Coordinates of C-alpha atoms and ligand atoms in Angstrom, one line a residue:
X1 CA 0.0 0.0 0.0
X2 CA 0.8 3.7 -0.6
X3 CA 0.1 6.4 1.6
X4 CA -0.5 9.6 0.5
X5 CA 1.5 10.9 4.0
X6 CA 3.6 9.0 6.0
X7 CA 4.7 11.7 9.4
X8 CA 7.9 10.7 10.8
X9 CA 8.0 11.4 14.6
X10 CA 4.8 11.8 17.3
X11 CA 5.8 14.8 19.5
X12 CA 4.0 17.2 20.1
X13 CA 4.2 18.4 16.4
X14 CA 3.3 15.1 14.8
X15 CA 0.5 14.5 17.1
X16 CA -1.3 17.6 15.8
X17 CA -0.3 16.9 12.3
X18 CA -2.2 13.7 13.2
X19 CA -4.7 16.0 13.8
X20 CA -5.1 18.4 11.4
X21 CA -4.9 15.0 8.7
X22 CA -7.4 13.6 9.9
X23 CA -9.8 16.9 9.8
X24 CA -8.6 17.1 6.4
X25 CA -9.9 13.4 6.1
X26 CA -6.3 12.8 4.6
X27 CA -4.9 9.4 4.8
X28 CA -1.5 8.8 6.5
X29 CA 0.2 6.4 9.1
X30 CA 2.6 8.1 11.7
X31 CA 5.8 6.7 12.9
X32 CA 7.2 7.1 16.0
X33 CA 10.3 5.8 17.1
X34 CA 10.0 5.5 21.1
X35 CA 7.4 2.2 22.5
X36 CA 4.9 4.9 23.6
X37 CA 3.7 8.3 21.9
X38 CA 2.9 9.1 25.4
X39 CA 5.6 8.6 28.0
X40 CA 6.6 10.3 30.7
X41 CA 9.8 12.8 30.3
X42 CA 10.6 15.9 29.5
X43 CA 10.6 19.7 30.7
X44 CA 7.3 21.6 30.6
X45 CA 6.2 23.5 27.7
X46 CA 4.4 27.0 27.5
X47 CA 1.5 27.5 25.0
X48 CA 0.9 30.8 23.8
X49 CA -1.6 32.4 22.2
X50 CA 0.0 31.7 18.7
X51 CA -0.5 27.5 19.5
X52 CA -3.8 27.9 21.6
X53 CA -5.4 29.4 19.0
X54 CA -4.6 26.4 16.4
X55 CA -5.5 24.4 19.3
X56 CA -8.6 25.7 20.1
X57 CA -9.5 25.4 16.4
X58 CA -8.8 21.9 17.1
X59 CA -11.1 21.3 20.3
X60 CA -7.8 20.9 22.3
X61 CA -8.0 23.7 24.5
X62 CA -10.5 22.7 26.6
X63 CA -8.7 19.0 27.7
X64 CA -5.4 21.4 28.1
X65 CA -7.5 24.1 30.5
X66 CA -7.7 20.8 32.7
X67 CA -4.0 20.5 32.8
X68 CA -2.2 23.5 32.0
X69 CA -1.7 26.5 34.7
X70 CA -1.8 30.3 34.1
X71 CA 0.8 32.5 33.8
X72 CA 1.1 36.3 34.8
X73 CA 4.0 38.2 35.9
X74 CA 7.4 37.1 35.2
X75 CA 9.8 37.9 38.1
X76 CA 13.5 38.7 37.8
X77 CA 16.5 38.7 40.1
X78 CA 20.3 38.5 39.7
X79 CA 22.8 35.9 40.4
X80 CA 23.1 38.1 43.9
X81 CA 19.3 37.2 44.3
X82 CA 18.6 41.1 44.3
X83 CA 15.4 42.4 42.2
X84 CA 15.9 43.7 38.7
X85 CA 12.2 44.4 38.1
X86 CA 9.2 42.2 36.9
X87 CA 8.4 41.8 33.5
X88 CA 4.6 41.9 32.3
X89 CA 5.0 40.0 28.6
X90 CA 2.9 37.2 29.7
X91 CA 0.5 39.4 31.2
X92 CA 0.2 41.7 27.7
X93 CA -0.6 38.8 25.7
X94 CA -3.6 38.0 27.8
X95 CA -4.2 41.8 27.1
X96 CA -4.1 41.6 23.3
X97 CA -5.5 38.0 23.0
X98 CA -7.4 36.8 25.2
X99 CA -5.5 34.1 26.8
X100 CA -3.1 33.9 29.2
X101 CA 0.1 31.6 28.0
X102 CA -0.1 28.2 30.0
X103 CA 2.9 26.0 31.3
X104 CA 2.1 22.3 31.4
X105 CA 4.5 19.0 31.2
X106 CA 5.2 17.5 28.0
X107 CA 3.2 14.0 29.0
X108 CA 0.3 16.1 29.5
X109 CA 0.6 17.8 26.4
X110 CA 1.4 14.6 24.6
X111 CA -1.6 12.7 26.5
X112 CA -4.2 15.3 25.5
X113 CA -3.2 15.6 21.9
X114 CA -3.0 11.4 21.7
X115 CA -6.2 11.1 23.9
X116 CA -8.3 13.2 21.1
X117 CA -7.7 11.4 18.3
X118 CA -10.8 9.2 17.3
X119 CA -10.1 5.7 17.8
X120 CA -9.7 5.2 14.5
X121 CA -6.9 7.5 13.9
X122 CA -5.0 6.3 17.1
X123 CA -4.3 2.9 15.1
X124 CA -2.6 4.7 12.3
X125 CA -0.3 6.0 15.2
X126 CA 2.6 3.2 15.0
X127 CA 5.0 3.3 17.9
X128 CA 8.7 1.3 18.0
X129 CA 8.7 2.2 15.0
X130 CA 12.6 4.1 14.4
X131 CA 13.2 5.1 10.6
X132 CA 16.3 4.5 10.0
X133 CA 16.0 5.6 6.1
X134 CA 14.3 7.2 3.0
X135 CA 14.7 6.1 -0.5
X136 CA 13.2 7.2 -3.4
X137 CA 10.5 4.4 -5.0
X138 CA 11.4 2.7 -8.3
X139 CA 8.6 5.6 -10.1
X140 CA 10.8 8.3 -8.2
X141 CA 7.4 9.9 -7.0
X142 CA 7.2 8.8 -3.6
X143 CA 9.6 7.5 -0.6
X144 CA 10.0 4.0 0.7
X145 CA 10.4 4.1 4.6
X146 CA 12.5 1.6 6.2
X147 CA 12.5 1.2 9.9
X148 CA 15.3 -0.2 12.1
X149 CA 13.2 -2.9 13.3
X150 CA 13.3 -3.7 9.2
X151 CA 9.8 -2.9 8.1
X152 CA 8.9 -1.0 5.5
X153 CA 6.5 1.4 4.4
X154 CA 6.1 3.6 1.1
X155 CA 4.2 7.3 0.7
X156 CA 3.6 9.8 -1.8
X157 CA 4.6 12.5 1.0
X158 CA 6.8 12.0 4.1
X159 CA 6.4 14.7 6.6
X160 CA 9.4 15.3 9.1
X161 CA 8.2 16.0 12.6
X162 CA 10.8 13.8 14.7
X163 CA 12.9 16.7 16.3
X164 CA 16.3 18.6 16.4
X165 CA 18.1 15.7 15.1
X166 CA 16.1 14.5 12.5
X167 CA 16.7 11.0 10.5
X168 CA 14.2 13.1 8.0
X169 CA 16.1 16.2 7.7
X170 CA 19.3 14.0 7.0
X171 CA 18.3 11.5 4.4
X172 CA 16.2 14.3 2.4
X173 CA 19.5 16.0 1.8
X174 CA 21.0 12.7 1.3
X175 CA 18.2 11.9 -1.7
X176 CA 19.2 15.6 -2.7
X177 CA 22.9 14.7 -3.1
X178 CA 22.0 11.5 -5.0
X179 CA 19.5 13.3 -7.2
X180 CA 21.9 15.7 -8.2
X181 CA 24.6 13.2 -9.1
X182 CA 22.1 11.9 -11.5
X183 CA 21.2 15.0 -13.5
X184 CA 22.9 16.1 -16.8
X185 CA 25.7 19.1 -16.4
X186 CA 22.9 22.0 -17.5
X187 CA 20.5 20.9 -15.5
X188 CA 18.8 22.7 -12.2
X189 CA 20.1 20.9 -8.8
X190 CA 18.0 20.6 -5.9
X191 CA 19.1 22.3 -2.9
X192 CA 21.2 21.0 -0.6
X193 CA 21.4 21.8 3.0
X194 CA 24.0 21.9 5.6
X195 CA 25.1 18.9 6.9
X196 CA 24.7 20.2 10.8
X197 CA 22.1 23.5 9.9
X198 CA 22.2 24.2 13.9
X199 CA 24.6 25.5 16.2
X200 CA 24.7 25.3 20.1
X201 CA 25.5 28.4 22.1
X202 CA 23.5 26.9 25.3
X203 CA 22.8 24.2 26.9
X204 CA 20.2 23.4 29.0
X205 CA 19.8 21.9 32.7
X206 CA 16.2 21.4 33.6
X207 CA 14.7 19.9 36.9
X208 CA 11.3 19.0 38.4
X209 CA 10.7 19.0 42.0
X210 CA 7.8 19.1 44.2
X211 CA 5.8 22.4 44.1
X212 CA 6.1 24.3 47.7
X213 CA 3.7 26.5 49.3
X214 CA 7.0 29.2 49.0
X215 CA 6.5 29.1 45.3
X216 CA 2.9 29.4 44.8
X217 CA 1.5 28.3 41.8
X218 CA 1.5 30.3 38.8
X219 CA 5.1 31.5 39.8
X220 CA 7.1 32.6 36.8
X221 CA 10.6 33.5 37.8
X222 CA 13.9 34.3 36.3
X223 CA 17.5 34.4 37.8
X224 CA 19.4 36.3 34.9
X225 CA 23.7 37.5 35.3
X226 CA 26.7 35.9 33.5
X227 CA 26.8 33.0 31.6
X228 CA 23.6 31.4 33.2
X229 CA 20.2 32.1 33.3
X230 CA 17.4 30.4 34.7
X231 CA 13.1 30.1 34.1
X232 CA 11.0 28.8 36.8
X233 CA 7.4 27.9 36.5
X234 CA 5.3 26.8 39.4
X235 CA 2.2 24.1 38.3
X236 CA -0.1 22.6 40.7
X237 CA 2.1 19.5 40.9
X238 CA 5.4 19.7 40.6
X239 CA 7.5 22.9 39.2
X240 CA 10.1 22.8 36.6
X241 CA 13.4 24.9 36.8
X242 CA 15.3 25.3 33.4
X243 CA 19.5 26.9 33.7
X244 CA 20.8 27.8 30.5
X245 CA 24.4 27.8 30.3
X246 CA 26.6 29.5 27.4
X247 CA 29.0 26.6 26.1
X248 CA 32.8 28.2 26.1
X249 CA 32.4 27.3 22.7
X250 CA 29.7 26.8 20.1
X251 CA 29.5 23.4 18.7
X252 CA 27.3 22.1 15.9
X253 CA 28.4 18.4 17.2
X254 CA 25.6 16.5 18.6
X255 CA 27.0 15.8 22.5
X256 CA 25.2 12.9 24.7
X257 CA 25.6 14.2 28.4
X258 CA 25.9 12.2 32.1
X259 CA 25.1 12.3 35.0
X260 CA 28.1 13.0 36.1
X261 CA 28.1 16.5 33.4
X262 CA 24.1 16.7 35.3
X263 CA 25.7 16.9 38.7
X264 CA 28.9 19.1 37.6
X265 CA 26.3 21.8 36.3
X266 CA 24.0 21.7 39.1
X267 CA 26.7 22.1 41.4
X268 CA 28.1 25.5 39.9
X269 CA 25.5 27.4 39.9
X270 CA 24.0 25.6 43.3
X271 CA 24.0 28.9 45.1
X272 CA 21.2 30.5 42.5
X273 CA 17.8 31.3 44.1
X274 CA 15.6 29.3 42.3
X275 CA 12.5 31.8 42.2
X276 CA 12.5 35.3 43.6
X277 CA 10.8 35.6 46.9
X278 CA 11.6 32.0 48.3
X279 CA 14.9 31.2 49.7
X280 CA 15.1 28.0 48.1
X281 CA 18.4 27.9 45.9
X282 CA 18.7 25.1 43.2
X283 CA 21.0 23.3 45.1
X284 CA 18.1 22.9 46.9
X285 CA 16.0 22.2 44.1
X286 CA 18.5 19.6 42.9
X287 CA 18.6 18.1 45.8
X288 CA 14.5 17.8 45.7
X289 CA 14.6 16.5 41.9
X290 CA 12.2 13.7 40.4
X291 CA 13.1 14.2 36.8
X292 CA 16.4 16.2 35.3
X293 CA 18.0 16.6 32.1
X294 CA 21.1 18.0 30.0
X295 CA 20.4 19.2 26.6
X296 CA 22.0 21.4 24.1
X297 CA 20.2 24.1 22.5
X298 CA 20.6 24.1 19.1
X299 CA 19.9 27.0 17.1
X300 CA 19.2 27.9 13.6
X301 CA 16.4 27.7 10.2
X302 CA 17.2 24.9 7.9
X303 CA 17.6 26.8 4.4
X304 CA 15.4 24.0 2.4
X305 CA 12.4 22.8 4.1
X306 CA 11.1 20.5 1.2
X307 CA 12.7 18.0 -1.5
X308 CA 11.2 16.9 -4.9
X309 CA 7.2 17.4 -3.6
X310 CA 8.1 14.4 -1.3
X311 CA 9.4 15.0 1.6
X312 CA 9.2 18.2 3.9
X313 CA 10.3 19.2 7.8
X314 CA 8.3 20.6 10.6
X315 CA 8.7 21.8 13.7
X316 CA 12.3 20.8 15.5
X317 CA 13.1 18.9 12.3
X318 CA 13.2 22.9 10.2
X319 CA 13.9 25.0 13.2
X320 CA 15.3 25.1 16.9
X321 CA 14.6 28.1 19.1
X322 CA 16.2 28.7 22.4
X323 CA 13.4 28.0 25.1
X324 CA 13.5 31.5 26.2
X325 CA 10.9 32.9 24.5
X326 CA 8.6 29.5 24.6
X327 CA 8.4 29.5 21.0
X328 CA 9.7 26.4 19.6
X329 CA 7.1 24.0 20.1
X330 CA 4.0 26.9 19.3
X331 CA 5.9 27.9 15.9
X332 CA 6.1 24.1 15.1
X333 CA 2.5 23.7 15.8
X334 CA 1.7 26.8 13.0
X335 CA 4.0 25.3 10.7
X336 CA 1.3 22.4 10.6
X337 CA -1.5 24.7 9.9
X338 CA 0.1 26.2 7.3
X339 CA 1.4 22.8 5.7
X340 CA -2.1 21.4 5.8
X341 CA -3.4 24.2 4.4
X342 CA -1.6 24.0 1.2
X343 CA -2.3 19.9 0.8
X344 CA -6.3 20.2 1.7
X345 CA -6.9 21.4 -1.5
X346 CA -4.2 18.9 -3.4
X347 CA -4.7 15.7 -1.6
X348 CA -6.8 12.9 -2.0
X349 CA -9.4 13.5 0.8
X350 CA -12.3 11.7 2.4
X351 CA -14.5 14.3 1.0
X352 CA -13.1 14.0 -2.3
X353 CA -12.2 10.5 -2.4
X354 CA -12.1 10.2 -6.4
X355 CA -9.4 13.0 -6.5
X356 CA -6.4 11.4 -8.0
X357 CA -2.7 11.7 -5.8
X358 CA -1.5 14.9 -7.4
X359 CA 2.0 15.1 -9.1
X360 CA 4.8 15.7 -7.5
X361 CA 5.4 18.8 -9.3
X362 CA 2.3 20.0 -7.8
X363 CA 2.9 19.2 -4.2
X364 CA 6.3 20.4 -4.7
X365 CA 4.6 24.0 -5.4
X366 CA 2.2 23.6 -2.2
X367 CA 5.9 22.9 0.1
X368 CA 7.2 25.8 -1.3
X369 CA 4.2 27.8 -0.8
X370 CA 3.9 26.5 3.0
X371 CA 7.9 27.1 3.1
X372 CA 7.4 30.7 1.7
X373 CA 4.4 31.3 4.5
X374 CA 6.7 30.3 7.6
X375 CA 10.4 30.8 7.1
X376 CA 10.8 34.8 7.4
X377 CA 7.9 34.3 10.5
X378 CA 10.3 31.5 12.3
X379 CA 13.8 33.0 11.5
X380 CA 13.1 36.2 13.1
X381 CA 11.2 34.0 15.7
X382 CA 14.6 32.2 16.3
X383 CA 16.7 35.6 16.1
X384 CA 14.3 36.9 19.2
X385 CA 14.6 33.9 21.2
X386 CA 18.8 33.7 21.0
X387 CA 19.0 37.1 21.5
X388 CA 16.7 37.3 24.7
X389 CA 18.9 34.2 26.2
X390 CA 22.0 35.7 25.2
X391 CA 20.3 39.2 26.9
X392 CA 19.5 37.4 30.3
X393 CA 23.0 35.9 30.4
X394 CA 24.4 38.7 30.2
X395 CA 26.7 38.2 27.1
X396 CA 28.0 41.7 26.7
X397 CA 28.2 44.9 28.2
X398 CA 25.0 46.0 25.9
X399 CA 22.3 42.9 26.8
X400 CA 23.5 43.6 30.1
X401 CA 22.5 47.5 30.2
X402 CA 19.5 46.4 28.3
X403 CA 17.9 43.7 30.5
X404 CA 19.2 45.6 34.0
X405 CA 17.9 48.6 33.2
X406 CA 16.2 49.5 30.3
X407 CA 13.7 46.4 30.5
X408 CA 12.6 47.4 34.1
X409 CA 10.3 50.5 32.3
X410 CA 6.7 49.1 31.7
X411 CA 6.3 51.4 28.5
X412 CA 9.7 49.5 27.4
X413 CA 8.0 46.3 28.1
X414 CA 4.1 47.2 26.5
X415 CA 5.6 48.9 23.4
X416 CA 7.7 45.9 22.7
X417 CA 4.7 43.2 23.8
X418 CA 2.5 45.0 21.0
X419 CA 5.0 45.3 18.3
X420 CA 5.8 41.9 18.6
X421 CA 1.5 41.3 18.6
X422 CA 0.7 43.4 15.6
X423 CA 3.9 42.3 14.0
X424 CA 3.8 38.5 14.3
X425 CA 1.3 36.8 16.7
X426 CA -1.7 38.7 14.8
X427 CA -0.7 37.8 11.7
X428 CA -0.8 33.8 12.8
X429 CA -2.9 31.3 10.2
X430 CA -5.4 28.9 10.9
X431 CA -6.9 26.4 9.5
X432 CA -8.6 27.2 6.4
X433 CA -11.1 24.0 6.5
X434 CA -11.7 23.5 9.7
X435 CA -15.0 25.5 11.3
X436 CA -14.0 27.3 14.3
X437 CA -14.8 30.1 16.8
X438 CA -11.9 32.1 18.7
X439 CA -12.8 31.5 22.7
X440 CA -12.0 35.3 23.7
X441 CA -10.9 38.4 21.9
X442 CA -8.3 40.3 23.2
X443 CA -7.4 44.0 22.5
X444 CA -5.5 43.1 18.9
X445 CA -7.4 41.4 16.5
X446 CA -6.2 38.6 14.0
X447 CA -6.0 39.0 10.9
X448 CA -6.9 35.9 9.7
X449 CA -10.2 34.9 10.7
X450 CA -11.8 31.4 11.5
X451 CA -13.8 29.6 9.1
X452 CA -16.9 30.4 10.9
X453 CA -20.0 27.2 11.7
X454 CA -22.0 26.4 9.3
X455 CA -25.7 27.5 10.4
X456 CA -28.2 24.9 10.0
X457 CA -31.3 26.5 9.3
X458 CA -34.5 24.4 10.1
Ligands
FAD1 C1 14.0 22.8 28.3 C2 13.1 23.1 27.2 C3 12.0 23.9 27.4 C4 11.2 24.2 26.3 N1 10.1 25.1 26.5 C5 9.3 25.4 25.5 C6 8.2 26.2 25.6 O1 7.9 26.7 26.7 N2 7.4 26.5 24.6 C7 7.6 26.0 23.3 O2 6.9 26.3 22.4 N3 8.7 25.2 23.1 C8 9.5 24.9 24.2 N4 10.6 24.1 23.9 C9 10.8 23.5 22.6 C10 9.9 22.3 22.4 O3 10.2 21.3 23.3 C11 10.1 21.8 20.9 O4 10.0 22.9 20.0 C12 9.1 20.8 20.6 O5 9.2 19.7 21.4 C13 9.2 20.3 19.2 O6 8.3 19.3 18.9 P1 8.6 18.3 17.7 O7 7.4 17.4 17.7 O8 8.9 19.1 16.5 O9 9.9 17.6 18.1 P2 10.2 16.6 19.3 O10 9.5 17.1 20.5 O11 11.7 16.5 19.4 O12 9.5 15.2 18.9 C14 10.1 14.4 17.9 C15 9.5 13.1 18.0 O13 10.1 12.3 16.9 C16 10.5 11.0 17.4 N5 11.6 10.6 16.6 C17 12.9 11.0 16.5 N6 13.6 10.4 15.6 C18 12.8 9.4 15.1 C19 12.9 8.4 14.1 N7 14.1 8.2 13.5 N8 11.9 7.6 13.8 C20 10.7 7.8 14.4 N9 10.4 8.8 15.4 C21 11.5 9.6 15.7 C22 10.9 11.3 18.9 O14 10.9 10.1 19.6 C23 9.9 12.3 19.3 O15 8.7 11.7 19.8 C24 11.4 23.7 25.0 C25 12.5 22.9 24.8 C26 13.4 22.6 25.9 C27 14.6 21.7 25.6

């Protein structure tokens, strides 16, 4: 069997590709390479108005209200634990949109978003499933899958949603390199894109602990000074604490950390105040750990999100933000609205089942298109969040004056909140088929507006 769409990875970003597929009525199988979509690991994740829009169009919001807490005003001190002034983005973008942005742990988020699907859907959701490769079919118009457990499946359209170090990413540029070798002298290449497309500047500690009653829930709080910065956020449950540490030197080398690396960073910068207005420092923090990791933060836009109308990369698989700004995971979520926007009317659908598979030429147009729609949006997305990690570490004598001083004024803060809403969160898609109402209005409207219900007159 063919499918149409074979997605590569079920994070959060395939899951709602799941989704949005099967609103479009689109048929597809998704592989995922871990024994359960849902599992239990990872930091938390903030949704912001960008993703809970999209989400909401989706009936997700309302399992995620269930989960997910709040977030208002985001304290700051300094490695010294002294006060450098609050900082009211959060609380703007329930201003402007509606909504305040929500923190919740990456199980829950995965749960909902797996939970959802019809039934039916959830058995096109294959798990232990680990591509290890892509090759083109003997018609070069669609890709054979091969899994490491040796199975194989073929598709007319792979979709790459399986993460910063993508097996998708990788063998599209190696069926680039091959298709290129094949071509006569005058012909056009495809593009080919860097070998490593990211580079680390960061890396990233995170721990959960117990919440405590002197971190009340709904705390956002930052430590900012040299080389490390820190983001707390206070659930219900348990709170997450996330030190970001500038690397001596940048690296575009993939590096697997221990425990031992774990302990050696937690130690260093032990003497941190975890939250503002609690003396609880992260050695103490540490010491009160369930879960903990060590990740680098890569950064960067691939160049080429699309080969030959076959395969194309979402979410971590196109682009890696720093966490800073919260905007990895919601940019990678609007990347699916804008991809499955440009198949819906291309693909063959459950509500136009006799439409033939289109040729690749023409899908190849609709991945540009859905290319052309996000990359601008999530390099300067990228930009943002690097810059404000490299601001709250203190890189240089500048993002220090800036985020010490001139941050501290609220017109600073309100005049760069709206610019950023008018200039980029307004301006988010949705998804043209899908019937929808926005749950609250805030004092910026969209510009694109929801397909609105059908009324049923009687
Ligand atoms: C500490 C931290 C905090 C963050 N906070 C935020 C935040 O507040 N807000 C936000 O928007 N973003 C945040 N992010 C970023 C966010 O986690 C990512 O942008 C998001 O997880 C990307 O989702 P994804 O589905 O594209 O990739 P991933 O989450 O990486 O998921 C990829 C999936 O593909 C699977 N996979 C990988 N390889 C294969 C293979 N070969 N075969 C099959 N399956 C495979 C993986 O098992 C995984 O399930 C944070 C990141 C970090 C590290």
């Amino acid at each position: 069997m063919v499918y149409p769409v074979i997605v590569v990875g079920g994070g959060p970003v395939g899951l709602v590709a799941a989704h949005a597929l099967s609103r479009a009525g689109v048929d597809f199988l998704l592989l995922e390479g871990r024994p359960d979509i849902v599992f239990h690991a990872g930091s938390d994740l903030v949704l912001t108005n960008s993703g809970m829009r999209v989400l909401n169009q989706l009936a997700l919001l309302e399992p995620l209200d269930k989960v997910s807490t709040d977030l208002d005003v985001m304290q700051r001190v300094d490695h010294q634990g002294r006060n450098i002034g609050d900082i009211d983005f959060l609380a703007y973008q329930k201003e402007f949109f509606g909504l305040a942005p929500r923190v919740l742990s990456r199980h829950d988020i995965s749960a909902v978003f797996y939970d959802s699907l019809p039934g039916s859907i959830k058995s096109r959701l294959l798990p232990n499933k680990r591509v290890a490769s892509l090759a083109s079919n003997a018609n070069g118009d669609g890709v054979v899958v091969t899994c490491r457990d040796g199975s194989v499946y073929e598709a007319s359209l792979v979709i790459g949603a399986d993460g910063a170090h993508s097996i998708v990413r990788q063998q599209m540029r190696e069926l680039a390199v091959q298709h290129n070798a094949t071509l006569p002298a005058d012909s056009m290449p495809a593009p080919v894109n860097d070998e490593q497309p990211f580079l680390t500047t960061f890396r990233c500690l995170w721990l959960r602990f117990p919440s405590v009653s002197a971190i009340p829930v709904g705390t956002t709080s930052e430590t900012h000074g040299p080389i490390a910065t820190t983001q707390l956020f206070a659930a219900e449950d348990t709170t997450v604490l996330a030190l970001y540490e500038r690397l001596d030197t940048p690296t575009r080398d993939r590096i697997h950390y221990t425990q031992a690396d774990q302990d050696s960073v937690a130690a260093r910068w032990g003497n941190l105040l975890a939250a503002k207005g609690s003396d609880m420092t992260i050695a103490q923090a540490w010491a009160a750990r369930t879960e903990s990791g060590l990740v680098n933060l890569e950064e960067g836009v691939v160049e080429n999100w699309s080969f030959d109308g076959r395969v194309v990369l979402t979410g971590d698989a196109a682009h890696k933000f720093t966490p800073s700004t919260g905007a990895g995971c919601n940019n990678g979520i609007v990347d699916i609205v804008a991809l499955v926007n440009e198949l819906y009317p291309i693909l063959p659908s459950s509500a136009s089942p006799d439409r033939p598979m289109p040729g690749k030429h023409e899908v190849a147009s609709a991945l540009q298109r859905y290319q052309s729609k996000r990359h601008g949006a999530v390099t300067a997305g990228c930009a943002y969040s690097g810059q404000v990690t490299k601001s709250s570490s203190w890189a240089d004598w500048q993002s220090w004056l800036v985020d010490r001083y001139v941050l501290q004024f609220k017109f600073v803060q309100r005049r760069l909140a709206l610019m950023g809403a008018t200039r980029d969160t307004a301006k988010t898609p949705v998804f043209s088929f899908i019937e929808g109402v926005d749950r609250k209005g805030g004092s910026v409207p969209w510009i694109k507006q929801m397909k609105a219900p059908t009324v049923v007159k009687v």
